[in-house]
């Protein structure tokens, strides 16, 4: 269950970083938040990892298909 803590910290830091006006703080918080989210994903159980990865691939394929349709 520690992966939930890492995800919460990662998304929380990422969300707080978007509220800053300074570009350096936004970039640092985005990097730290991304590292914590990835760390949480790697410590999650395998079925949850596969679910998240398949969901990301499916979501990106829909976005890519829309781009291809617009270009044609």
PDB file with one MODEL, atoms N, CA, C and O in Angstrom:
MODEL        1
ATOM      1  N   UNK A   1       0.811  -1.207   0.000  1.00  0.00           N
ATOM      2  CA  UNK A   1       0.000   0.000   0.000  1.00  0.00           C
ATOM      3  C   UNK A   1       0.849   1.264   0.000  1.00  0.00           C
ATOM      4  O   UNK A   1       0.310   2.370  -0.048  1.00  0.00           O
ATOM      5  N   UNK A   2       2.171   1.114   0.054  1.00  0.00           N
ATOM      6  CA  UNK A   2       3.020   2.296   0.049  1.00  0.00           C
ATOM      7  C   UNK A   2       2.997   3.013  -1.299  1.00  0.00           C
ATOM      8  O   UNK A   2       3.339   4.193  -1.383  1.00  0.00           O
ATOM      9  N   UNK A   3       2.600   2.310  -2.339  1.00  0.00           N
ATOM     10  CA  UNK A   3       2.542   2.956  -3.647  1.00  0.00           C
ATOM     11  C   UNK A   3       1.456   4.021  -3.687  1.00  0.00           C
ATOM     12  O   UNK A   3       1.578   4.995  -4.430  1.00  0.00           O
ATOM     13  N   UNK A   4       0.378   3.851  -2.890  1.00  0.00           N
ATOM     14  CA  UNK A   4      -0.641   4.899  -2.813  1.00  0.00           C
ATOM     15  C   UNK A   4      -0.078   6.178  -2.202  1.00  0.00           C
ATOM     16  O   UNK A   4      -0.424   7.281  -2.625  1.00  0.00           O
ATOM     17  N   UNK A   5       0.786   6.025  -1.212  1.00  0.00           N
ATOM     18  CA  UNK A   5       1.414   7.189  -0.586  1.00  0.00           C
ATOM     19  C   UNK A   5       2.317   7.898  -1.594  1.00  0.00           C
ATOM     20  O   UNK A   5       2.310   9.125  -1.690  1.00  0.00           O
ATOM     21  N   UNK A   6       3.088   7.120  -2.338  1.00  0.00           N
ATOM     22  CA  UNK A   6       3.964   7.726  -3.351  1.00  0.00           C
ATOM     23  C   UNK A   6       3.154   8.412  -4.438  1.00  0.00           C
ATOM     24  O   UNK A   6       3.521   9.495  -4.893  1.00  0.00           O
ATOM     25  N   UNK A   7       2.051   7.790  -4.861  1.00  0.00           N
ATOM     26  CA  UNK A   7       1.194   8.422  -5.869  1.00  0.00           C
ATOM     27  C   UNK A   7       0.578   9.705  -5.332  1.00  0.00           C
ATOM     28  O   UNK A   7       0.537  10.718  -6.031  1.00  0.00           O
ATOM     29  N   UNK A   8       0.102   9.665  -4.103  1.00  0.00           N
ATOM     30  CA  UNK A   8      -0.512  10.863  -3.517  1.00  0.00           C
ATOM     31  C   UNK A   8       0.510  11.988  -3.397  1.00  0.00           C
ATOM     32  O   UNK A   8       0.212  13.137  -3.724  1.00  0.00           O
ATOM     33  N   UNK A   9       1.709  11.662  -2.932  1.00  0.00           N
ATOM     34  CA  UNK A   9       2.753  12.684  -2.846  1.00  0.00           C
ATOM     35  C   UNK A   9       3.125  13.213  -4.227  1.00  0.00           C
ATOM     36  O   UNK A   9       3.273  14.421  -4.416  1.00  0.00           O
ATOM     37  N   UNK A  10       3.275  12.307  -5.189  1.00  0.00           N
ATOM     38  CA  UNK A  10       3.667  12.716  -6.540  1.00  0.00           C
ATOM     39  C   UNK A  10       2.645  13.622  -7.200  1.00  0.00           C
ATOM     40  O   UNK A  10       2.995  14.678  -7.728  1.00  0.00           O
ATOM     41  N   UNK A  11       1.371  13.211  -7.173  1.00  0.00           N
ATOM     42  CA  UNK A  11       0.333  14.036  -7.787  1.00  0.00           C
ATOM     43  C   UNK A  11       0.107  15.320  -6.995  1.00  0.00           C
ATOM     44  O   UNK A  11      -0.214  16.359  -7.572  1.00  0.00           O
ATOM     45  N   UNK A  12       0.275  15.250  -5.673  1.00  0.00           N
ATOM     46  CA  UNK A  12       0.136  16.454  -4.850  1.00  0.00           C
ATOM     47  C   UNK A  12       1.215  17.480  -5.138  1.00  0.00           C
ATOM     48  O   UNK A  12       0.929  18.669  -5.278  1.00  0.00           O
ATOM     49  N   UNK A  13       2.456  17.019  -5.228  1.00  0.00           N
ATOM     50  CA  UNK A  13       3.560  17.936  -5.549  1.00  0.00           C
ATOM     51  C   UNK A  13       3.389  18.487  -6.950  1.00  0.00           C
ATOM     52  O   UNK A  13       3.622  19.673  -7.184  1.00  0.00           O
ATOM     53  N   UNK A  14       2.985  17.638  -7.883  1.00  0.00           N
ATOM     54  CA  UNK A  14       2.757  18.100  -9.254  1.00  0.00           C
ATOM     55  C   UNK A  14       1.666  19.161  -9.295  1.00  0.00           C
ATOM     56  O   UNK A  14       1.812  20.176  -9.976  1.00  0.00           O
ATOM     57  N   UNK A  15       0.565  18.931  -8.566  1.00  0.00           N
ATOM     58  CA  UNK A  15      -0.543  19.895  -8.532  1.00  0.00           C
ATOM     59  C   UNK A  15      -0.113  21.202  -7.864  1.00  0.00           C
ATOM     60  O   UNK A  15      -0.452  22.284  -8.343  1.00  0.00           O
ATOM     61  N   UNK A  16       0.632  21.106  -6.760  1.00  0.00           N
ATOM     62  CA  UNK A  16       1.103  22.325  -6.099  1.00  0.00           C
ATOM     63  C   UNK A  16       2.082  23.100  -6.977  1.00  0.00           C
ATOM     64  O   UNK A  16       2.109  24.330  -6.953  1.00  0.00           O
ATOM     65  N   UNK A  17       2.875  22.379  -7.742  1.00  0.00           N
ATOM     66  CA  UNK A  17       3.830  23.031  -8.627  1.00  0.00           C
ATOM     67  C   UNK A  17       3.171  23.858  -9.710  1.00  0.00           C
ATOM     68  O   UNK A  17       3.730  24.856 -10.163  1.00  0.00           O
ATOM     69  N   UNK A  18       1.982  23.447 -10.129  1.00  0.00           N
ATOM     70  CA  UNK A  18       1.277  24.211 -11.162  1.00  0.00           C
ATOM     71  C   UNK A  18       0.764  25.547 -10.639  1.00  0.00           C
ATOM     72  O   UNK A  18       0.412  26.430 -11.421  1.00  0.00           O
ATOM     73  N   UNK A  19       0.721  25.693  -9.332  1.00  0.00           N
ATOM     74  CA  UNK A  19       0.213  26.930  -8.748  1.00  0.00           C
ATOM     75  C   UNK A  19       1.303  27.991  -8.574  1.00  0.00           C
ATOM     76  O   UNK A  19       0.998  29.142  -8.261  1.00  0.00           O
ATOM     77  N   UNK A  20       2.568  27.614  -8.774  1.00  0.00           N
ATOM     78  CA  UNK A  20       3.664  28.572  -8.634  1.00  0.00           C
ATOM     79  C   UNK A  20       3.765  29.451  -9.871  1.00  0.00           C
ATOM     80  O   UNK A  20       3.365  29.056 -10.966  1.00  0.00           O
ATOM     81  N   UNK A  21       4.308  30.650  -9.679  1.00  0.00           N
ATOM     82  CA  UNK A  21       4.529  31.557 -10.802  1.00  0.00           C
ATOM     83  C   UNK A  21       5.944  31.437 -11.361  1.00  0.00           C
ATOM     84  O   UNK A  21       6.187  31.733 -12.531  1.00  0.00           O
ATOM     85  N   UNK A  22       6.863  31.005 -10.525  1.00  0.00           N
ATOM     86  CA  UNK A  22       8.260  30.894 -10.933  1.00  0.00           C
ATOM     87  C   UNK A  22       8.455  29.627 -11.772  1.00  0.00           C
ATOM     88  O   UNK A  22       8.046  28.540 -11.365  1.00  0.00           O
ATOM     89  N   UNK A  23       9.081  29.772 -12.944  1.00  0.00           N
ATOM     90  CA  UNK A  23       9.258  28.645 -13.851  1.00  0.00           C
ATOM     91  C   UNK A  23      10.135  27.557 -13.258  1.00  0.00           C
ATOM     92  O   UNK A  23       9.893  26.371 -13.482  1.00  0.00           O
ATOM     93  N   UNK A  24      11.150  27.951 -12.503  1.00  0.00           N
ATOM     94  CA  UNK A  24      12.060  26.974 -11.919  1.00  0.00           C
ATOM     95  C   UNK A  24      11.315  26.072 -10.935  1.00  0.00           C
ATOM     96  O   UNK A  24      11.520  24.858 -10.925  1.00  0.00           O
ATOM     97  N   UNK A  25      10.459  26.658 -10.117  1.00  0.00           N
ATOM     98  CA  UNK A  25       9.695  25.862  -9.158  1.00  0.00           C
ATOM     99  C   UNK A  25       8.699  24.940  -9.864  1.00  0.00           C
ATOM    100  O   UNK A  25       8.459  23.824  -9.405  1.00  0.00           O
ATOM    101  N   UNK A  26       8.130  25.388 -10.953  1.00  0.00           N
ATOM    102  CA  UNK A  26       7.205  24.549 -11.717  1.00  0.00           C
ATOM    103  C   UNK A  26       7.946  23.354 -12.298  1.00  0.00           C
ATOM    104  O   UNK A  26       7.456  22.226 -12.233  1.00  0.00           O
ATOM    105  N   UNK A  27       9.117  23.591 -12.862  1.00  0.00           N
ATOM    106  CA  UNK A  27       9.891  22.512 -13.467  1.00  0.00           C
ATOM    107  C   UNK A  27      10.365  21.525 -12.414  1.00  0.00           C
ATOM    108  O   UNK A  27      10.273  20.314 -12.617  1.00  0.00           O
ATOM    109  N   UNK A  28      10.868  22.023 -11.295  1.00  0.00           N
ATOM    110  CA  UNK A  28      11.352  21.144 -10.231  1.00  0.00           C
ATOM    111  C   UNK A  28      10.215  20.322  -9.643  1.00  0.00           C
ATOM    112  O   UNK A  28      10.373  19.123  -9.415  1.00  0.00           O
ATOM    113  N   UNK A  29       9.080  20.947  -9.396  1.00  0.00           N
ATOM    114  CA  UNK A  29       7.953  20.198  -8.827  1.00  0.00           C
ATOM    115  C   UNK A  29       7.408  19.179  -9.827  1.00  0.00           C
ATOM    116  O   UNK A  29       6.968  18.102  -9.424  1.00  0.00           O
ATOM    117  N   UNK A  30       7.427  19.493 -11.106  1.00  0.00           N
ATOM    118  CA  UNK A  30       6.988  18.527 -12.111  1.00  0.00           C
ATOM    119  C   UNK A  30       7.933  17.331 -12.162  1.00  0.00           C
ATOM    120  O   UNK A  30       7.487  16.190 -12.284  1.00  0.00           O
ATOM    121  N   UNK A  31       9.228  17.588 -12.070  1.00  0.00           N
ATOM    122  CA  UNK A  31      10.201  16.492 -12.086  1.00  0.00           C
ATOM    123  C   UNK A  31      10.071  15.625 -10.835  1.00  0.00           C
ATOM    124  O   UNK A  31      10.036  14.399 -10.932  1.00  0.00           O
ATOM    125  N   UNK A  32       9.999  16.253  -9.669  1.00  0.00           N
ATOM    126  CA  UNK A  32       9.885  15.495  -8.422  1.00  0.00           C
ATOM    127  C   UNK A  32       8.565  14.728  -8.383  1.00  0.00           C
ATOM    128  O   UNK A  32       8.537  13.565  -7.979  1.00  0.00           O
ATOM    129  N   UNK A  33       7.490  15.359  -8.792  1.00  0.00           N
ATOM    130  CA  UNK A  33       6.203  14.680  -8.832  1.00  0.00           C
ATOM    131  C   UNK A  33       6.210  13.502  -9.788  1.00  0.00           C
ATOM    132  O   UNK A  33       5.664  12.444  -9.474  1.00  0.00           O
ATOM    133  N   UNK A  34       6.820  13.672 -10.951  1.00  0.00           N
ATOM    134  CA  UNK A  34       6.897  12.580 -11.922  1.00  0.00           C
ATOM    135  C   UNK A  34       7.725  11.421 -11.391  1.00  0.00           C
ATOM    136  O   UNK A  34       7.362  10.261 -11.581  1.00  0.00           O
ATOM    137  N   UNK A  35       8.835  11.726 -10.728  1.00  0.00           N
ATOM    138  CA  UNK A  35       9.675  10.678 -10.149  1.00  0.00           C
ATOM    139  C   UNK A  35       8.905   9.897  -9.092  1.00  0.00           C
ATOM    140  O   UNK A  35       8.990   8.670  -9.050  1.00  0.00           O
ATOM    141  N   UNK A  36       8.154  10.591  -8.237  1.00  0.00           N
ATOM    142  CA  UNK A  36       7.385   9.901  -7.206  1.00  0.00           C
ATOM    143  C   UNK A  36       6.261   9.051  -7.801  1.00  0.00           C
ATOM    144  O   UNK A  36       5.987   7.958  -7.306  1.00  0.00           O
ATOM    145  N   UNK A  37       5.616   9.540  -8.849  1.00  0.00           N
ATOM    146  CA  UNK A  37       4.549   8.762  -9.485  1.00  0.00           C
ATOM    147  C   UNK A  37       5.139   7.509 -10.138  1.00  0.00           C
ATOM    148  O   UNK A  37       4.568   6.425 -10.017  1.00  0.00           O
ATOM    149  N   UNK A  38       6.258   7.645 -10.817  1.00  0.00           N
ATOM    150  CA  UNK A  38       6.899   6.487 -11.440  1.00  0.00           C
ATOM    151  C   UNK A  38       7.392   5.512 -10.377  1.00  0.00           C
ATOM    152  O   UNK A  38       7.279   4.299 -10.551  1.00  0.00           O
ATOM    153  N   UNK A  39       7.931   6.023  -9.289  1.00  0.00           N
ATOM    154  CA  UNK A  39       8.382   5.180  -8.190  1.00  0.00           C
ATOM    155  C   UNK A  39       7.200   4.412  -7.593  1.00  0.00           C
ATOM    156  O   UNK A  39       7.319   3.229  -7.274  1.00  0.00           O
ATOM    157  N   UNK A  40       6.076   5.082  -7.446  1.00  0.00           N
ATOM    158  CA  UNK A  40       4.878   4.421  -6.954  1.00  0.00           C
ATOM    159  C   UNK A  40       4.383   3.354  -7.915  1.00  0.00           C
ATOM    160  O   UNK A  40       3.915   2.297  -7.491  1.00  0.00           O
ATOM    161  N   UNK A  41       4.484   3.629  -9.213  1.00  0.00           N
ATOM    162  CA  UNK A  41       4.051   2.648 -10.201  1.00  0.00           C
ATOM    163  C   UNK A  41       4.942   1.408 -10.168  1.00  0.00           C
ATOM    164  O   UNK A  41       4.448   0.287 -10.285  1.00  0.00           O
ATOM    165  N   UNK A  42       6.243   1.602 -10.012  1.00  0.00           N
ATOM    166  CA  UNK A  42       7.137   0.453  -9.995  1.00  0.00           C
ATOM    167  C   UNK A  42       7.008  -0.364  -8.718  1.00  0.00           C
ATOM    168  O   UNK A  42       7.345  -1.548  -8.720  1.00  0.00           O
ATOM    169  N   UNK A  43       6.532   0.226  -7.632  1.00  0.00           N
ATOM    170  CA  UNK A  43       6.353  -0.533  -6.397  1.00  0.00           C
ATOM    171  C   UNK A  43       4.939  -1.107  -6.264  1.00  0.00           C
ATOM    172  O   UNK A  43       4.646  -1.804  -5.293  1.00  0.00           O
ATOM    173  N   UNK A  44       4.072  -0.824  -7.221  1.00  0.00           N
ATOM    174  CA  UNK A  44       2.703  -1.347  -7.204  1.00  0.00           C
ATOM    175  C   UNK A  44       2.709  -2.819  -7.634  1.00  0.00           C
ATOM    176  O   UNK A  44       3.654  -3.274  -8.279  1.00  0.00           O
ATOM    177  N   UNK A  45       1.668  -3.550  -7.282  1.00  0.00           N
ATOM    178  CA  UNK A  45       1.575  -4.947  -7.726  1.00  0.00           C
ATOM    179  C   UNK A  45       1.483  -5.048  -9.251  1.00  0.00           C
ATOM    180  O   UNK A  45       1.032  -4.121  -9.924  1.00  0.00           O
ATOM    181  N   UNK A  46       1.914  -6.179  -9.770  1.00  0.00           N
ATOM    182  CA  UNK A  46       1.976  -6.367 -11.222  1.00  0.00           C
ATOM    183  C   UNK A  46       0.632  -6.173 -11.928  1.00  0.00           C
ATOM    184  O   UNK A  46       0.604  -5.511 -12.966  1.00  0.00           O
ATOM    185  N   UNK A  47      -0.485  -6.712 -11.426  1.00  0.00           N
ATOM    186  CA  UNK A  47      -1.757  -6.480 -12.141  1.00  0.00           C
ATOM    187  C   UNK A  47      -2.124  -4.994 -12.244  1.00  0.00           C
ATOM    188  O   UNK A  47      -2.675  -4.558 -13.255  1.00  0.00           O
ATOM    189  N   UNK A  48      -1.821  -4.228 -11.210  1.00  0.00           N
ATOM    190  CA  UNK A  48      -2.103  -2.793 -11.255  1.00  0.00           C
ATOM    191  C   UNK A  48      -1.172  -2.087 -12.239  1.00  0.00           C
ATOM    192  O   UNK A  48      -1.594  -1.174 -12.949  1.00  0.00           O
ATOM    193  N   UNK A  49       0.080  -2.505 -12.282  1.00  0.00           N
ATOM    194  CA  UNK A  49       1.020  -1.934 -13.254  1.00  0.00           C
ATOM    195  C   UNK A  49       0.535  -2.176 -14.677  1.00  0.00           C
ATOM    196  O   UNK A  49       0.543  -1.272 -15.512  1.00  0.00           O
ATOM    197  N   UNK A  50       0.114  -3.407 -14.938  1.00  0.00           N
ATOM    198  CA  UNK A  50      -0.366  -3.732 -16.288  1.00  0.00           C
ATOM    199  C   UNK A  50      -1.620  -2.953 -16.641  1.00  0.00           C
ATOM    200  O   UNK A  50      -1.770  -2.497 -17.775  1.00  0.00           O
ATOM    201  N   UNK A  51      -2.527  -2.795 -15.676  1.00  0.00           N
ATOM    202  CA  UNK A  51      -3.743  -2.019 -15.925  1.00  0.00           C
ATOM    203  C   UNK A  51      -3.410  -0.567 -16.273  1.00  0.00           C
ATOM    204  O   UNK A  51      -3.964  -0.015 -17.224  1.00  0.00           O
ATOM    205  N   UNK A  52      -2.511   0.051 -15.507  1.00  0.00           N
ATOM    206  CA  UNK A  52      -2.140   1.446 -15.759  1.00  0.00           C
ATOM    207  C   UNK A  52      -1.444   1.577 -17.109  1.00  0.00           C
ATOM    208  O   UNK A  52      -1.724   2.509 -17.862  1.00  0.00           O
ATOM    209  N   UNK A  53      -0.542   0.652 -17.420  1.00  0.00           N
ATOM    210  CA  UNK A  53       0.191   0.738 -18.686  1.00  0.00           C
ATOM    211  C   UNK A  53      -0.727   0.527 -19.887  1.00  0.00           C
ATOM    212  O   UNK A  53      -0.620   1.243 -20.883  1.00  0.00           O
ATOM    213  N   UNK A  54      -1.626  -0.449 -19.799  1.00  0.00           N
ATOM    214  CA  UNK A  54      -2.557  -0.684 -20.907  1.00  0.00           C
ATOM    215  C   UNK A  54      -3.494   0.510 -21.070  1.00  0.00           C
ATOM    216  O   UNK A  54      -3.815   0.897 -22.194  1.00  0.00           O
ATOM    217  N   UNK A  55      -3.932   1.093 -19.962  1.00  0.00           N
ATOM    218  CA  UNK A  55      -4.801   2.280 -20.026  1.00  0.00           C
ATOM    219  C   UNK A  55      -4.089   3.443 -20.706  1.00  0.00           C
ATOM    220  O   UNK A  55      -4.689   4.150 -21.515  1.00  0.00           O
ATOM    221  N   UNK A  56      -2.829   3.642 -20.389  1.00  0.00           N
ATOM    222  CA  UNK A  56      -2.063   4.724 -21.029  1.00  0.00           C
ATOM    223  C   UNK A  56      -1.889   4.476 -22.521  1.00  0.00           C
ATOM    224  O   UNK A  56      -2.017   5.400 -23.324  1.00  0.00           O
ATOM    225  N   UNK A  57      -1.599   3.238 -22.893  1.00  0.00           N
ATOM    226  CA  UNK A  57      -1.423   2.923 -24.316  1.00  0.00           C
ATOM    227  C   UNK A  57      -2.725   3.117 -25.082  1.00  0.00           C
ATOM    228  O   UNK A  57      -2.723   3.665 -26.184  1.00  0.00           O
ATOM    229  N   UNK A  58      -3.830   2.671 -24.507  1.00  0.00           N
ATOM    230  CA  UNK A  58      -5.127   2.832 -25.177  1.00  0.00           C
ATOM    231  C   UNK A  58      -5.486   4.314 -25.309  1.00  0.00           C
ATOM    232  O   UNK A  58      -5.958   4.748 -26.359  1.00  0.00           O
ATOM    233  N   UNK A  59      -5.263   5.083 -24.250  1.00  0.00           N
ATOM    234  CA  UNK A  59      -5.571   6.518 -24.303  1.00  0.00           C
ATOM    235  C   UNK A  59      -4.709   7.221 -25.347  1.00  0.00           C
ATOM    236  O   UNK A  59      -5.209   8.067 -26.089  1.00  0.00           O
ATOM    237  N   UNK A  60      -3.428   6.885 -25.413  1.00  0.00           N
ATOM    238  CA  UNK A  60      -2.556   7.512 -26.403  1.00  0.00           C
ATOM    239  C   UNK A  60      -2.894   7.074 -27.823  1.00  0.00           C
ATOM    240  O   UNK A  60      -2.746   7.856 -28.762  1.00  0.00           O
ATOM    241  N   UNK A  61      -3.341   5.843 -27.990  1.00  0.00           N
ATOM    242  CA  UNK A  61      -3.687   5.406 -29.342  1.00  0.00           C
ATOM    243  C   UNK A  61      -4.915   6.156 -29.853  1.00  0.00           C
ATOM    244  O   UNK A  61      -4.996   6.458 -31.044  1.00  0.00           O
ATOM    245  N   UNK A  62      -5.874   6.464 -28.973  1.00  0.00           N
ATOM    246  CA  UNK A  62      -7.029   7.254 -29.403  1.00  0.00           C
ATOM    247  C   UNK A  62      -6.607   8.666 -29.794  1.00  0.00           C
ATOM    248  O   UNK A  62      -7.120   9.221 -30.766  1.00  0.00           O
ATOM    249  N   UNK A  63      -5.684   9.243 -29.050  1.00  0.00           N
ATOM    250  CA  UNK A  63      -5.200  10.582 -29.381  1.00  0.00           C
ATOM    251  C   UNK A  63      -4.465  10.556 -30.712  1.00  0.00           C
ATOM    252  O   UNK A  63      -4.644  11.457 -31.531  1.00  0.00           O
ATOM    253  N   UNK A  64      -3.642   9.542 -30.941  1.00  0.00           N
ATOM    254  CA  UNK A  64      -2.908   9.440 -32.200  1.00  0.00           C
ATOM    255  C   UNK A  64      -3.847   9.217 -33.382  1.00  0.00           C
ATOM    256  O   UNK A  64      -3.617   9.750 -34.468  1.00  0.00           O
ATOM    257  N   UNK A  65      -4.896   8.438 -33.176  1.00  0.00           N
ATOM    258  CA  UNK A  65      -5.853   8.200 -34.264  1.00  0.00           C
ATOM    259  C   UNK A  65      -6.583   9.487 -34.633  1.00  0.00           C
ATOM    260  O   UNK A  65      -6.866   9.717 -35.809  1.00  0.00           O
ATOM    261  N   UNK A  66      -6.888  10.322 -33.655  1.00  0.00           N
ATOM    262  CA  UNK A  66      -7.523  11.606 -33.962  1.00  0.00           C
ATOM    263  C   UNK A  66      -6.583  12.488 -34.769  1.00  0.00           C
ATOM    264  O   UNK A  66      -7.021  13.180 -35.688  1.00  0.00           O
ATOM    265  N   UNK A  67      -5.288  12.470 -34.433  1.00  0.00           N
ATOM    266  CA  UNK A  67      -4.318  13.270 -35.176  1.00  0.00           C
ATOM    267  C   UNK A  67      -4.191  12.764 -36.618  1.00  0.00           C
ATOM    268  O   UNK A  67      -4.076  13.555 -37.554  1.00  0.00           O
ATOM    269  N   UNK A  68      -4.212  11.464 -36.779  1.00  0.00           N
ATOM    270  CA  UNK A  68      -4.105  10.892 -38.121  1.00  0.00           C
ATOM    271  C   UNK A  68      -5.339  11.244 -38.948  1.00  0.00           C
ATOM    272  O   UNK A  68      -5.226  11.556 -40.133  1.00  0.00           O
ATOM    273  N   UNK A  69      -6.506  11.195 -38.328  1.00  0.00           N
ATOM    274  CA  UNK A  69      -7.731  11.527 -39.047  1.00  0.00           C
ATOM    275  C   UNK A  69      -7.764  12.995 -39.464  1.00  0.00           C
ATOM    276  O   UNK A  69      -8.269  13.319 -40.539  1.00  0.00           O
ATOM    277  N   UNK A  70      -7.246  13.864 -38.647  1.00  0.00           N
ATOM    278  CA  UNK A  70      -7.216  15.291 -39.009  1.00  0.00           C
ATOM    279  C   UNK A  70      -6.273  15.558 -40.164  1.00  0.00           C
ATOM    280  O   UNK A  70      -6.535  16.421 -41.002  1.00  0.00           O
ATOM    281  N   UNK A  71      -5.181  14.821 -40.209  1.00  0.00           N
ATOM    282  CA  UNK A  71      -4.186  15.029 -41.252  1.00  0.00           C
ATOM    283  C   UNK A  71      -4.624  14.517 -42.615  1.00  0.00           C
ATOM    284  O   UNK A  71      -4.109  14.962 -43.641  1.00  0.00           O
ATOM    285  N   UNK A  72      -5.551  13.603 -42.634  1.00  0.00           N
ATOM    286  CA  UNK A  72      -5.977  13.011 -43.918  1.00  0.00           C
ATOM    287  C   UNK A  72      -6.985  13.865 -44.628  1.00  0.00           C
ATOM    288  O   UNK A  72      -7.440  13.509 -45.715  1.00  0.00           O
TER     289      UNK A  72
ENDMDL
END
